[in-house]
Short mmCIF file of C-alpha atoms and ligand atoms in Angstrom, two decimals:
data_model
loop_
_atom_site.label_atom_id
_atom_site.label_comp_id
_atom_site.label_asym_id
_atom_site.label_seq_id
_atom_site.Cartn_x
_atom_site.Cartn_y
_atom_site.Cartn_z
CA MET W 1 167.33 51.82 81.38
CA ARG W 2 167.17 50.52 77.14
CA HIS W 3 168.44 46.85 78.31
CA HIS W 4 164.99 46.75 80.29
CA LYS W 5 162.91 49.06 78.19
CA LEU W 6 162.30 50.64 81.71
CA ALA W 7 162.38 54.02 83.24
CA LEU W 8 161.92 54.81 86.63
CA CYS W 9 161.40 58.14 88.91
CA LYS W 10 164.26 58.35 92.00
CA GLU W 11 161.76 57.37 94.52
CA HIS W 12 160.62 54.15 92.35
CA TYR W 13 164.46 53.33 91.27
CA LEU W 14 165.15 52.99 95.24
CA GLU W 15 162.77 50.69 95.76
CA TRP W 16 163.31 48.49 92.56
CA ILE W 17 167.02 47.87 93.38
CA PRO W 18 166.46 46.48 96.33
CA ALA W 19 163.26 44.88 95.25
CA GLN W 20 165.45 43.47 92.45
CA THR W 21 168.68 42.20 94.81
CA ALA W 22 165.82 39.90 96.83
CA ARG W 23 164.77 38.67 94.19
CA PHE W 24 168.21 37.77 93.14
CA ILE W 25 169.03 36.08 96.14
CA LYS W 26 166.14 34.01 96.23
CA LYS W 27 166.06 32.54 92.91
CA TYR W 28 170.00 31.76 93.22
CA TRP W 29 169.75 30.70 97.08
CA MET W 30 172.15 32.49 98.24
CA PHE W 31 171.00 33.14 101.82
CA GLY W 32 168.32 33.55 104.20
CA PRO W 33 167.01 35.76 107.06
CA ASP W 34 168.47 33.45 109.80
CA GLU W 35 172.22 34.17 108.20
CA ARG W 36 174.90 35.78 109.38
CA VAL W 37 176.38 37.81 106.23
CA LEU W 38 179.48 39.61 105.87
CA VAL W 39 179.94 41.96 103.16
CA ALA W 40 183.23 43.00 102.20
CA VAL W 41 183.90 46.67 101.86
CA SER W 42 186.45 48.79 99.72
CA GLY W 43 184.58 52.14 99.96
CA GLY W 44 183.48 51.91 96.41
CA LYS W 45 179.92 52.65 95.15
CA ASP W 46 179.18 49.00 94.56
CA SER W 47 180.02 47.29 97.86
CA LEU W 48 178.83 50.25 99.99
CA SER W 49 175.45 50.17 98.14
CA LEU W 50 175.32 45.95 98.48
CA TRP W 51 175.86 46.93 102.30
CA ASP W 52 173.28 49.59 102.12
CA ILE W 53 170.25 47.23 100.12
CA LEU W 54 171.14 44.25 102.45
CA TRP W 55 170.78 46.25 105.66
CA ARG W 56 167.48 48.00 104.23
CA LEU W 57 166.17 44.67 103.60
CA GLY W 58 166.62 43.51 107.18
CA TYR W 59 169.34 41.03 106.60
CA GLN W 60 171.95 40.46 109.66
CA VAL W 61 174.66 42.10 107.62
CA ASP W 62 178.18 43.53 109.01
CA GLY W 63 180.97 44.70 106.95
CA LEU W 64 184.90 43.87 106.52
CA TYR W 65 187.02 46.33 105.32
CA LEU W 66 191.12 45.68 104.26
CA GLY W 67 193.81 47.89 104.26
CA LEU W 68 195.62 47.16 101.50
CA GLY W 69 197.92 50.07 102.36
CA ILE W 70 197.85 51.34 98.66
CA ASP W 71 198.26 55.13 99.22
CA GLY W 72 199.70 56.34 95.83
CA GLU W 73 199.26 60.49 95.28
CA ALA W 74 195.71 59.85 95.88
CA GLY W 75 196.04 58.24 99.07
CA TYR W 76 193.27 55.47 97.71
CA SER W 77 193.49 53.18 101.22
CA THR W 78 193.32 56.15 103.51
CA GLU W 79 190.40 57.52 102.01
CA SER W 80 188.73 54.78 100.96
CA HIS W 81 188.64 53.55 104.70
CA ARG W 82 187.42 57.11 106.00
CA LEU W 83 184.42 56.77 103.61
CA THR W 84 183.42 53.22 104.85
CA GLU W 85 184.02 54.08 108.22
CA LYS W 86 182.02 56.98 107.61
CA PHE W 87 179.24 54.60 106.09
CA ALA W 88 179.42 52.35 109.04
CA ILE W 89 178.73 54.86 111.69
CA GLU W 90 176.33 56.93 110.03
CA ARG W 91 174.08 53.58 110.11
CA GLY W 92 175.02 52.23 113.61
CA LEU W 93 176.61 49.18 111.73
CA LYS W 94 179.44 46.69 112.82
CA LEU W 95 182.43 46.66 110.74
CA HIS W 96 185.56 44.66 111.37
CA VAL W 97 188.88 46.61 109.75
CA VAL W 98 192.21 44.25 109.50
CA ASP W 99 195.41 46.22 107.96
CA ILE W 100 197.37 43.93 106.18
CA GLN W 101 200.44 46.00 107.25
CA GLN W 102 199.63 45.52 110.66
CA GLU W 103 198.72 41.96 110.61
CA TYR W 104 201.40 40.76 108.86
CA GLY W 105 204.65 43.35 108.78
CA ALA W 106 204.11 44.52 105.18
CA SER W 107 201.46 46.14 102.78
CA ILE W 108 200.16 44.78 99.44
CA PRO W 109 202.50 46.48 97.55
CA MET W 110 205.59 45.25 100.00
CA LEU W 111 204.54 42.17 100.21
CA ALA W 112 204.44 42.03 96.19
CA GLU W 113 207.77 42.84 95.52
CA LYS W 114 208.84 40.52 97.94
CA SER W 115 206.65 37.64 95.64
CA ARG W 116 207.31 36.14 92.26
CA ARG W 117 203.68 36.36 91.66
CA GLY W 118 203.23 40.54 92.11
CA GLN W 119 206.03 40.64 89.72
CA GLY W 120 204.83 44.08 87.48
CA ARG W 121 201.16 44.54 89.38
CA PRO W 122 200.40 43.85 92.67
CA CYS W 123 196.81 42.20 91.61
CA SER W 124 197.59 38.72 91.94
CA VAL W 125 199.15 39.03 95.26
CA CYS W 126 196.71 41.24 96.48
CA GLY W 127 193.95 39.18 95.45
CA VAL W 128 195.43 36.16 97.32
CA ALA W 129 195.33 38.09 100.26
CA LYS W 130 191.45 39.07 99.75
CA ARG W 131 190.63 35.62 99.79
CA HIS W 132 192.66 34.59 102.83
CA GLU W 133 191.46 37.55 105.28
CA MET W 134 188.04 37.15 104.04
CA ASN W 135 187.41 33.58 104.44
CA ARG W 136 189.54 34.16 107.65
CA ILE W 137 187.19 36.68 109.80
CA ALA W 138 184.08 34.63 107.85
CA ARG W 139 185.06 32.02 109.71
CA ASP W 140 186.87 33.24 112.71
CA PHE W 141 183.71 35.28 113.86
CA GLY W 142 180.88 32.45 112.63
CA TYR W 143 179.40 34.15 109.67
CA ASP W 144 177.32 31.82 107.19
CA VAL W 145 178.43 33.49 104.17
CA LEU W 146 180.41 35.98 102.28
CA ALA W 147 178.76 38.88 100.47
CA THR W 148 180.91 40.76 97.12
CA GLY W 149 180.07 43.57 95.31
CA HIS W 150 180.54 42.45 92.19
CA ASN W 151 178.31 44.09 89.65
CA LEU W 152 177.07 42.88 85.88
CA ASP W 153 179.80 44.23 84.22
CA ASP W 154 182.65 43.00 86.44
CA GLU W 155 181.18 39.47 85.80
CA VAL W 156 180.97 39.65 82.10
CA ALA W 157 184.87 40.95 81.55
CA VAL W 158 185.55 37.69 83.46
CA LEU W 159 183.48 35.54 81.46
CA PHE W 160 184.98 37.43 78.62
CA ALA W 161 188.05 36.53 79.18
CA ASN W 162 187.66 32.84 80.08
CA SER W 163 185.66 32.10 77.51
CA LEU W 164 188.98 33.75 74.91
CA ALA W 165 190.87 31.33 76.41
CA TRP W 166 188.12 28.75 77.41
CA SER W 167 189.04 28.04 80.68
CA VAL W 168 186.47 25.52 81.16
CA ASP W 169 187.74 24.89 85.22
CA LEU W 170 187.12 28.82 85.52
CA LEU W 171 183.91 28.97 83.76
CA ARG W 172 182.83 25.86 85.51
CA ARG W 173 183.31 27.55 88.74
CA GLN W 174 182.21 31.22 88.00
CA GLU W 175 178.45 31.34 89.85
CA PRO W 176 176.54 33.72 91.29
CA VAL W 177 176.49 31.75 94.52
CA LEU W 178 179.82 29.28 95.43
CA HIS W 179 179.19 26.77 98.26
CA GLU W 180 180.71 26.19 101.32
CA SER W 181 183.23 23.24 101.77
CA ASP W 182 185.73 22.84 104.41
CA GLY W 183 187.17 25.80 106.43
CA LEU W 184 185.84 27.71 103.38
CA ALA W 185 182.65 30.26 103.66
CA ARG W 186 179.88 30.17 101.03
CA LYS W 187 180.50 33.17 99.00
CA VAL W 188 177.60 34.92 97.03
CA LYS W 189 177.61 38.04 94.79
CA PRO W 190 173.65 39.85 94.85
CA LEU W 191 174.44 42.35 92.56
CA CYS W 192 175.93 40.19 89.89
CA ARG W 193 172.92 40.82 87.56
CA PHE W 194 173.00 45.01 87.61
CA TYR W 195 175.05 46.98 85.33
CA GLU W 196 177.72 49.23 86.62
CA LYS W 197 175.77 52.36 85.85
CA GLU W 198 172.77 51.04 87.79
CA MET W 199 174.73 50.69 90.92
CA ALA W 200 176.41 53.77 90.36
CA ALA W 201 173.10 55.30 89.81
CA TYR W 202 172.17 54.01 92.92
CA ALA W 203 174.54 55.39 94.97
CA LEU W 204 174.18 58.59 93.90
CA LEU W 205 170.48 58.98 94.39
CA ARG W 206 170.43 57.59 97.88
CA GLY W 207 173.42 59.96 98.77
CA ILE W 208 175.81 57.23 99.20
CA GLU W 209 179.40 58.56 100.02
CA TYR W 210 182.16 56.52 97.76
CA ILE W 211 185.66 56.55 96.58
CA TYR W 212 185.58 57.89 93.00
CA GLU W 213 189.29 56.64 91.84
CA GLU W 214 190.27 53.42 91.13
CA CYS W 215 192.96 51.79 92.76
CA PRO W 216 195.95 52.97 91.15
CA PHE W 217 196.82 49.64 89.93
CA ALA W 218 193.59 48.60 88.06
CA ILE W 219 194.69 51.45 85.28
CA GLY W 220 195.73 49.50 82.13
CA SER W 221 194.35 46.53 83.44
CA THR W 222 193.39 43.53 80.73
CA SER W 223 189.72 43.63 83.30
CA ILE W 224 189.19 47.44 81.81
CA TYR W 225 190.16 46.76 78.36
CA TYR W 226 187.34 43.98 78.19
CA LYS W 227 184.57 46.65 79.98
CA GLU W 228 185.66 49.14 77.37
CA MET W 229 185.53 46.85 74.29
CA LEU W 230 182.25 45.41 75.93
CA ASN W 231 180.55 48.89 76.39
CA ARG W 232 180.71 49.34 73.13
CA LEU W 233 178.62 46.39 71.96
CA GLU W 234 176.33 47.07 74.70
CA SER W 235 176.08 50.57 73.40
CA ASP W 236 175.03 49.01 69.84
CA ARG W 237 172.99 46.13 71.33
CA PRO W 238 171.61 47.31 74.68
CA GLY W 239 170.89 44.39 77.08
CA ALA W 240 173.83 42.42 74.75
CA LYS W 241 175.90 42.24 78.52
CA LEU W 242 173.06 40.89 80.38
CA ALA W 243 171.85 37.98 77.59
CA TYR W 244 175.54 36.96 77.49
CA TYR W 245 175.74 36.59 81.29
CA VAL W 246 171.96 35.04 81.94
CA LYS W 247 172.16 32.63 78.92
CA PHE W 248 175.68 31.24 80.15
CA LEU W 249 173.97 30.37 83.62
CA GLU W 250 171.11 28.80 81.83
CA SER W 251 173.25 27.11 79.52
CA LYS W 252 175.35 25.78 82.61
CA LYS W 253 172.20 24.80 84.15
CA ASN W 254 171.16 22.75 80.83
CA GLY W 255 174.34 21.04 81.24
CA MET W 256 176.66 23.00 78.52
CA PHE W 257 179.85 21.48 80.51
CA SER W 258 180.50 18.07 81.10
CA PRO W 259 181.24 16.82 84.84
CA PRO W 260 184.68 17.31 85.24
CA THR W 261 186.73 14.39 84.19
CA SER W 262 189.84 14.81 86.33
CA GLN W 263 189.75 14.04 90.17
CA GLU W 264 188.91 17.41 92.07
CA PHE W 265 191.55 19.03 94.34
CA ILE W 266 191.87 17.41 97.60
CA LEU W 267 192.15 20.12 99.91
CA THR W 268 193.90 19.83 103.29
CA PRO W 269 194.90 22.12 106.09
CA CYS W 270 197.81 24.64 105.45
CA PRO W 271 199.99 24.12 108.57
CA GLN W 272 200.48 27.52 109.36
CA CYS W 273 196.87 29.22 109.30
CA GLY W 274 194.69 25.93 109.16
CA GLN W 275 192.68 27.60 106.36
CA PRO W 276 192.18 24.64 103.28
CA THR W 277 194.83 24.61 100.73
CA SER W 278 195.12 22.72 97.68
CA ALA W 279 199.03 23.29 97.91
CA ASP W 280 201.24 20.37 99.49
CA GLY W 281 202.02 22.56 102.36
CA LEU W 282 201.89 26.12 103.21
CA CYS W 283 198.95 27.99 101.65
CA SER W 284 199.45 30.56 99.11
CA PHE W 285 199.07 33.11 101.65
CA CYS W 286 201.01 32.19 103.88
CA LYS W 287 204.20 31.42 101.32
CA ILE W 288 203.90 35.30 100.50
CA VAL W 289 204.12 36.14 103.93
CA ARG W 290 207.24 33.81 104.96
CA LYS W 291 208.82 36.04 102.00
CA THR W 292 209.04 39.41 103.97
S1 Q46 X 1 192.90 46.67 94.74
FE1 Q46 X 1 194.07 45.10 94.71
FE2 Q46 X 1 192.38 45.47 93.05
FE3 Q46 X 1 194.01 47.02 92.88
S2 Q46 X 1 196.39 45.53 93.89
FE4 Q46 X 1 194.93 45.30 91.91
S3 Q46 X 1 193.11 43.45 92.82
S4 Q46 X 1 193.42 46.98 91.37
S5 Q46 X 1 190.30 45.28 92.60
ZN1 ZN X 2 197.88 29.93 105.24
#
């Protein structure tokens, strides 16, 4: 790890990653040992590794898999579901499975086709659906906190996109922890300071079987373009990504952004599902589902 000027053997690497994760959980006040954690798992290396690490650290942690109905030639959803189930069974862990099509009568690509949001790429509809369902399961089953496997490369790509556009509201909200509010679960990203390569190495060394393929809709996305650019920067200047992210968090703590001048959105319960929404009437997800 050139960026840390550190080289570890397998045994110590498998100890170092969980120890660092525990440090970040405490540093950013993510959750305590008495709280119940729900990890959103996609079958990929980051979310399965996160589940493995939190379980090894002794946290009370269950998984949630969302069946998006994205299959294509490689059978992305079928394979990612199989690997997630296998992971949970091998460790005796509890996994919630929600199949979007069974639950709402249409898969993500079908919902996207009907919605204005999904024109071209279903990612926007998919994002709304995932946020809605993760929050619903966390709330219905009484979890204190929802954890996702976003790594440093994910966070830096978002930071870069938001800095390019100076989207101050989004930059304000980009944090390792988003605190709970009425009807919205606390959200945490315990892997936000690990490089993607570090998580791939952890999964590989730990023997976690994960899906290598990306979702077919990720191909050609702007975030992959930014990640490639940032990788070039990182290879010339090891540690550049980590410094960019950590210094961003520090600058915010030191008051880089003044508090919002406009009034915060007022959230009211959606008349259909009861989840908080800033919309006047149905929440974004219920509007998408209603069109099918
Ligand atoms: S799963 Fe969904 Fe991603 Fe696939 S459709 Fe887009 S948002 S790329 S993380
Ligand atoms: Zn709703």
